[in-house]
Amino acid sequence: MTVTRFAPSPTGRLHVGNIRTALHNWMYAQSTGGRFLLRIDDTDAERSEEHYVEAIRADLQWLGLIPDAEMRQSQRFALYESRFAELVASGRVYPAYESAQELDLKRKIQLGRGLPPVYDRAALALGDDDRARLEADGVQPHWRFRLDHGATIRWDDAVRGPQSFEPATMSDPVIRRADGSWLYMLPSVIDDIDMGVTQVVRGEDHVSNTALQIQMFEALGAALPRFAHAALLTGNEGKLSKRLGSLGVDHFRGEGIEPQAVRALLARIGTSDPVEPVVDMAPLITGFDFSRFGRAPARFDEAELAQLNARILHQTPFDAVADRLPHGMGEAEWEAVRPNLSTVAEAADWWRVIEGPIDAPEPAEDDRAYLAQAAQAADRLDWSHDPWHALTAALKDMTGRKGKALFLPLRLALTGRAQGPDMAALLPLIGRERTIARLSAGLTA
Ligand code: GLU
């Protein structure tokens, strides 16, 4: 069975980039009948905050990306400890004693000589005596994973195709700090093994981590998961934009964006499939395929999201929004105003237009007699079937008006606005009493 995981660090709110990663993981699990896990990467006690954990859960809930299970790295230290001990015993993890300043100096010297700043493995050359002396001097080691330089690291990435890295060109990664705390790299591998993750789906900023982590899977005797690294998002301007980092669920909600729109857009940008206004995820899930993902950065455009949101609302059934509509607003009202909405909140404006009182402009002098005739016609009308067409047909016969001269004064008097939903849908909802009153208002003065 497929198992994917979304592994955010609770050091901030989710932004559109990691929402997209969560979505990819969720969709892949859905499309294969697998499981989607949430792993809170909170090994960094200083930077992790509980309210961010709660916000991550709430954001995923709002987005409809419900994990099948949740785990937290901070509760799994015993497991890391035992697997770490295995790697120390097998010589794949070794203590290193250089201070940050020493390492920095080494890098500067290498760069100055035109060499790549790869860790020189000086700590591997230390004997037991050297280590004992350093530790007696109070130097606590940090720990590095020893890369096997024997063979090129290769994998076939589900998005990027065949990948290869030369381990000798990379530094042995630090996996544990001198104070015993864990860096991201090794716990993630230990967890992916323990959680049975079959597909690691993340952004391409992790590609070089994957090369290192592949050797960790192997050192721990585990089979490799498949990897899929999606190209990163860029802002509208085509640049990696700072703004994207501040766009998250709170922002979308504030703008009246529906989770369906966020999902429909993020599911398709950066792929060879078109963005489509779908309310239901099923067709997006069925067609989900990493081979449709492009290598070029995916462009995220807020204007496109707003448009998609409107097009999705235009198809959204009443039941899906009923609890967010003004009290008393029913299915017929929703369906009448829905084609005009950019956000659900705007439905309340049209509800006020239906219910009244409205603030209609003073009728033009030319239209006063016309509106009086309209009020009389409305009074005589059969309201049981399509009153708008009956009313306008009668007025056309009576006055010879047509087009804008026929319709606009009526719309203005009945809604107070020059534009809005189809009057044929609106008029039965405004109803006979209010129609007559609104057409006659302002005529007595
Ligand atoms: N916590 C890591 C991050 O947020 C997880 C990366 C991964 O998916 O392995 O970047």
XYZ file of C-alpha atoms and ligand atoms in Angstrom:
455
model
C 0.000 0.000 0.000
C 1.173 3.520 -0.764
C 2.136 5.602 2.235
C 2.964 9.296 1.851
C 3.748 11.830 4.495
C 3.687 15.573 4.849
C 6.390 16.636 7.281
C 6.218 20.315 8.185
C 8.335 21.867 10.917
C 6.103 23.825 13.305
C 8.288 26.903 13.153
C 5.753 28.979 11.237
C 2.433 28.868 9.411
C 1.985 26.776 6.288
C 2.437 28.840 3.161
C 1.318 28.184 -0.362
C 4.506 26.245 -1.187
C 4.117 23.706 1.591
C 0.344 23.586 1.136
C 1.090 22.431 -2.393
C 3.453 19.743 -1.076
C 0.754 18.569 1.364
C -1.740 18.464 -1.492
C 0.584 16.428 -3.722
C 1.112 13.913 -0.930
C -2.588 13.715 -0.195
C -3.537 13.368 -3.852
C -1.001 10.675 -4.518
C -2.218 8.684 -1.512
C -5.839 9.173 -2.619
C -5.115 8.194 -6.197
C -3.533 4.924 -5.114
C -5.904 4.088 -2.254
C -3.017 4.605 0.163
C -2.418 6.441 3.411
C -1.478 10.075 3.945
C 0.396 10.759 7.187
C 1.156 14.003 8.952
C 4.526 14.092 10.645
C 5.318 17.073 12.799
C 9.067 17.645 12.478
C 9.594 19.205 15.878
C 13.058 18.000 16.848
C 14.137 21.619 17.157
C 12.610 22.420 20.540
C 13.723 26.023 20.431
C 12.116 26.959 17.147
C 9.039 24.705 17.290
C 5.912 26.229 18.786
C 2.755 24.445 19.870
C 0.428 27.022 18.359
C 1.989 26.328 14.963
C 1.250 22.615 15.408
C -2.375 23.528 16.039
C -2.415 25.900 13.089
C -0.995 23.209 10.779
C -3.764 20.826 11.815
C -6.442 23.491 11.388
C -5.089 24.570 7.999
C -5.058 20.990 6.693
C -8.583 20.553 8.007
C -9.753 23.671 6.187
C -8.064 22.507 3.009
C -9.760 19.117 3.320
C -6.423 17.300 3.451
C -7.174 15.059 6.393
C -4.277 12.867 7.525
C -4.891 9.197 8.254
C -2.559 9.474 11.230
C -0.280 11.986 12.896
C 3.082 11.505 14.564
C 5.516 13.854 16.220
C 9.246 13.558 16.073
C 9.596 14.903 19.617
C 7.898 11.721 20.850
C 10.212 9.420 18.972
C 13.630 10.195 20.418
C 14.060 6.662 21.841
C 13.817 5.227 18.333
C 16.345 7.736 16.967
C 18.696 6.893 19.824
C 18.670 3.170 19.094
C 19.121 3.516 15.343
C 21.847 6.083 15.916
C 23.638 3.584 18.174
C 23.520 1.011 15.342
C 25.092 3.463 12.948
C 27.811 4.395 15.438
C 28.516 0.689 15.985
C 28.762 0.056 12.245
C 31.041 3.045 11.781
C 28.593 4.990 9.583
C 28.284 7.742 12.163
C 31.342 9.294 13.795
C 32.073 11.996 16.321
C 33.607 15.261 15.117
C 35.025 17.954 17.335
C 35.563 21.033 15.201
C 33.952 24.229 16.368
C 31.786 26.258 14.012
C 34.659 28.756 13.692
C 37.162 26.057 12.761
C 34.824 24.667 10.135
C 34.250 28.120 8.775
C 37.971 28.718 8.497
C 38.499 25.383 6.713
C 35.811 26.335 4.204
C 37.378 29.725 3.578
C 40.774 28.160 2.970
C 39.319 25.612 0.543
C 37.405 28.300 -1.324
C 40.510 30.453 -1.399
C 42.332 27.605 -3.125
C 39.518 27.169 -5.578
C 38.420 23.888 -3.982
C 34.847 22.881 -3.158
C 34.135 23.419 0.550
C 33.729 19.744 1.400
C 34.416 18.564 4.955
C 37.929 17.049 5.052
C 37.052 14.219 7.442
C 39.804 15.251 9.844
C 37.746 13.770 12.691
C 37.926 10.319 11.098
C 41.706 10.389 11.485
C 41.516 10.878 15.249
C 42.575 7.991 17.452
C 40.972 6.963 20.717
C 43.596 8.982 22.596
C 42.879 12.142 20.632
C 39.170 11.814 21.312
C 39.724 11.088 24.993
C 41.931 14.171 25.285
C 39.414 16.426 23.514
C 36.617 15.158 25.711
C 38.731 15.556 28.841
C 39.166 19.175 27.704
C 35.387 19.476 27.728
C 34.877 19.407 23.930
C 31.620 17.586 23.211
C 31.443 16.015 19.772
C 28.779 16.551 17.179
C 28.065 13.614 14.878
C 28.465 13.112 11.167
C 27.126 10.467 8.842
C 30.002 8.932 6.874
C 29.102 8.847 3.212
C 30.199 5.812 1.252
C 32.346 7.182 -1.560
C 32.299 3.829 -3.334
C 29.529 4.375 -5.835
C 27.528 7.108 -7.506
C 24.206 7.740 -5.749
C 21.359 7.233 -8.191
C 17.600 7.258 -8.175
C 14.863 7.621 -10.708
C 12.867 10.619 -9.567
C 9.151 10.447 -10.371
C 9.261 14.086 -11.527
C 12.868 14.748 -12.498
C 13.824 11.401 -13.996
C 17.230 9.750 -13.418
C 19.356 11.588 -10.856
C 22.966 11.026 -9.891
C 25.258 12.495 -7.272
C 28.911 11.789 -6.517
C 29.185 11.239 -2.761
C 32.835 12.309 -2.738
C 31.774 15.814 -3.733
C 29.556 16.149 -0.650
C 30.376 16.716 2.995
C 29.507 14.035 5.502
C 26.347 15.603 6.888
C 26.102 16.579 10.545
C 23.162 14.644 11.919
C 23.360 15.429 15.623
C 24.564 18.451 17.521
C 26.991 18.451 20.437
C 24.110 19.037 22.853
C 22.491 15.784 21.676
C 19.733 17.463 19.643
C 18.894 16.117 16.202
C 19.162 17.785 12.854
C 16.448 17.060 10.314
C 18.304 14.599 8.094
C 18.579 11.295 9.993
C 15.333 11.333 12.052
C 13.444 11.885 8.823
C 14.957 8.722 7.334
C 14.413 6.708 10.523
C 10.774 7.812 10.525
C 10.220 7.193 6.843
C 11.433 3.632 7.424
C 9.402 3.151 10.598
C 6.247 4.687 9.117
C 6.534 2.525 6.017
C 6.651 5.546 3.704
C 6.700 4.322 0.122
C 6.761 7.683 -1.665
C 8.580 10.803 -0.482
C 6.994 13.795 -2.191
C 8.544 17.193 -1.573
C 9.987 20.274 -3.189
C 13.133 20.239 -5.318
C 14.986 22.171 -2.622
C 15.382 18.728 -1.016
C 17.046 17.010 -3.984
C 20.560 17.090 -2.536
C 19.218 15.945 0.853
C 17.738 12.958 -0.945
C 21.155 11.932 -2.211
C 22.470 11.906 1.373
C 19.369 10.280 2.778
C 19.509 7.449 0.239
C 22.765 6.351 1.820
C 21.145 6.562 5.249
C 18.294 4.275 4.163
C 20.888 1.837 2.882
C 23.043 2.087 6.011
C 19.951 1.280 8.076
C 19.237 -1.748 5.912
C 15.971 -0.380 4.529
C 14.499 -0.438 1.046
C 14.328 2.969 -0.618
C 11.034 4.765 -1.013
C 10.296 6.364 -4.379
C 11.090 10.055 -4.556
C 9.228 12.857 -6.311
C 10.625 16.378 -6.183
C 8.283 18.998 -7.559
C 9.676 22.182 -9.105
C 9.277 25.158 -6.812
C 6.623 27.851 -6.996
C 7.290 31.327 -8.242
C 5.191 34.416 -7.839
C 3.335 36.184 -10.533
C 6.388 38.146 -11.630
C 8.127 34.892 -12.443
C 10.578 35.349 -9.586
C 10.861 33.471 -6.329
C 8.807 35.907 -4.406
C 8.839 36.743 -0.750
C 5.129 37.269 -0.909
C 4.496 33.567 -1.491
C 5.968 32.878 1.925
C 3.270 34.991 3.528
C 0.338 33.498 1.617
C -1.385 30.855 3.660
C -4.801 29.696 4.752
C -5.538 32.833 6.815
C -4.898 35.035 3.831
C -7.038 32.905 1.518
C -9.909 32.826 3.996
C -9.685 36.576 4.450
C -9.970 37.036 0.696
C -13.035 34.794 0.523
C -11.165 32.044 -1.312
C -12.672 28.575 -0.983
C -10.497 25.554 -0.175
C -11.739 23.953 -3.423
C -10.154 26.788 -5.392
C -6.833 26.487 -3.591
C -6.825 22.757 -4.244
C -7.892 22.996 -7.876
C -5.172 25.545 -8.626
C -2.334 23.958 -6.678
C -3.174 20.507 -8.045
C -2.566 21.643 -11.599
C -0.066 24.484 -11.745
C 3.299 23.249 -12.890
C 1.741 20.251 -14.654
C 0.841 19.740 -18.286
C -2.866 19.588 -17.371
C -5.050 22.703 -17.464
C -6.327 24.421 -14.329
C -10.053 23.657 -14.148
C -12.817 24.950 -11.876
C -13.775 21.743 -10.160
C -15.726 21.549 -6.935
C -15.120 17.856 -6.521
C -11.549 16.573 -6.233
C -12.328 13.176 -7.772
C -11.362 14.048 -11.366
C -8.158 15.741 -10.194
C -7.218 12.735 -8.094
C -7.949 10.214 -10.834
C -5.673 11.970 -13.290
C -2.891 12.623 -10.784
C 0.447 11.553 -12.217
C 3.955 12.785 -11.402
C 4.970 12.315 -15.003
C 2.645 15.248 -15.849
C 4.736 17.555 -13.636
C 7.071 19.938 -15.425
C 10.646 20.785 -14.509
C 10.137 24.532 -14.816
C 8.977 26.480 -11.756
C 5.208 26.558 -11.308
C 3.708 30.005 -11.381
C 1.271 30.926 -8.648
C -0.960 33.859 -9.556
C -3.391 35.271 -6.996
C -5.582 36.752 -9.727
C -5.916 33.306 -11.288
C -6.913 31.941 -7.886
C -9.592 34.621 -7.458
C -11.018 33.857 -10.905
C -11.006 30.148 -10.264
C -12.730 30.777 -6.952
C -15.554 32.645 -8.688
C -15.957 29.936 -11.317
C -16.098 27.290 -8.603
C -18.686 29.257 -6.614
C -20.861 29.508 -9.702
C -21.226 25.718 -9.515
C -21.311 25.292 -5.755
C -24.543 23.736 -4.476
C -26.553 25.404 -1.743
C -25.872 22.646 0.796
C -22.162 23.310 0.617
C -22.533 26.943 1.704
C -25.869 27.024 3.565
C -24.279 27.510 6.982
C -22.374 30.571 5.760
C -25.347 32.370 4.209
C -27.483 34.995 5.952
C -30.313 33.602 8.032
C -33.356 32.982 5.837
C -31.496 32.801 2.548
C -32.606 29.632 0.772
C -31.657 27.527 -2.206
C -33.574 29.638 -4.760
C -31.867 32.821 -3.546
C -28.451 31.146 -3.608
C -28.971 29.884 -7.127
C -30.201 33.282 -8.305
C -27.189 35.213 -6.999
C -24.472 32.561 -7.350
C -23.492 33.460 -10.946
C -22.587 36.967 -9.764
C -20.405 36.082 -6.829
C -16.674 36.310 -6.434
C -16.912 35.261 -2.800
C -19.582 33.670 -0.620
C -19.627 36.779 1.586
C -21.012 38.797 -1.334
C -24.188 36.691 -1.169
C -25.165 38.757 1.875
C -25.201 41.925 -0.285
C -27.629 40.343 -2.719
C -29.690 39.000 0.127
C -30.128 42.595 1.318
C -31.124 43.531 -2.212
C -33.791 40.833 -2.190
C -35.043 41.532 1.331
C -34.692 45.295 1.265
C -34.856 47.989 2.155
C -32.763 49.065 -0.792
C -31.247 52.399 -1.527
C -32.435 53.058 -5.092
C -31.327 56.167 -6.974
C -33.918 58.870 -7.726
C -35.524 57.811 -11.050
C -34.620 59.883 -14.106
C -37.349 62.323 -15.149
C -37.923 60.381 -18.371
C -38.461 57.157 -16.515
C -41.037 58.305 -13.961
C -44.103 57.569 -16.056
C -42.533 54.341 -17.255
C -41.970 53.123 -13.697
C -45.553 54.041 -12.794
C -46.754 51.890 -15.687
C -44.434 49.124 -14.541
C -45.908 49.243 -11.032
C -49.424 48.911 -12.457
C -48.367 46.060 -14.756
C -46.700 44.293 -11.831
C -49.931 44.536 -9.917
C -51.918 42.883 -12.693
C -49.315 40.199 -13.383
C -49.670 36.449 -12.978
C -46.786 35.933 -10.516
C -46.917 32.169 -10.609
C -44.752 31.748 -13.686
C -41.749 33.767 -14.910
C -42.987 37.207 -13.844
C -39.937 39.040 -15.219
C -40.543 37.972 -18.812
C -44.259 38.596 -18.444
C -43.617 42.070 -16.994
C -41.084 43.164 -19.592
C -43.174 41.756 -22.462
C -46.191 43.698 -21.226
C -44.142 46.901 -20.846
C -42.616 46.508 -24.269
C -46.109 46.345 -25.774
C -47.370 49.246 -23.711
C -44.427 51.629 -24.216
C -42.526 50.470 -27.294
C -39.341 50.579 -25.204
C -36.706 47.957 -25.782
C -33.166 47.017 -24.750
C -31.539 49.146 -22.124
C -34.394 51.665 -21.976
C -36.757 48.824 -21.174
C -34.619 46.971 -18.649
C -32.267 49.377 -16.886
C -34.811 51.626 -15.145
C -36.501 48.497 -13.804
C -33.260 46.983 -12.549
C -32.273 50.269 -10.894
C -35.614 50.691 -9.188
C -35.818 47.052 -8.118
C -32.258 46.461 -6.950
C -30.684 49.901 -6.603
C -27.874 48.744 -8.882
C -27.120 48.891 -12.557
C -25.761 45.354 -12.626
C -26.435 42.111 -10.910
C -27.958 38.679 -11.150
C -30.404 37.716 -13.862
C -33.643 39.611 -13.129
C -35.697 36.584 -14.184
C -34.224 34.709 -11.226
C -34.306 37.669 -8.867
C -37.823 39.014 -9.434
C -39.775 36.043 -8.034
C -37.595 36.299 -4.926
C -38.198 40.013 -4.523
C -41.866 39.118 -4.917
C -44.985 40.998 -5.783
C -45.326 43.306 -2.764
C -41.782 44.576 -2.762
C -41.732 44.875 -6.543
C -44.749 47.134 -6.579
C -43.439 49.170 -3.659
C -39.983 49.632 -5.217
C -41.346 50.564 -8.649
C -43.611 53.159 -7.057
C -41.038 54.519 -4.607
C -39.777 57.948 -5.537
C -42.687 58.564 -7.877
C -44.832 60.339 -5.324
C -42.285 63.098 -4.670
N 10.573 19.124 7.913
C 11.149 19.100 6.604
C 10.786 20.390 5.881
O 9.802 21.004 6.258
C 10.601 17.898 5.870
C 11.171 17.673 4.534
C 10.748 16.328 4.007
O 9.667 16.258 3.448
O 11.495 15.343 4.214
O 11.477 20.806 4.992
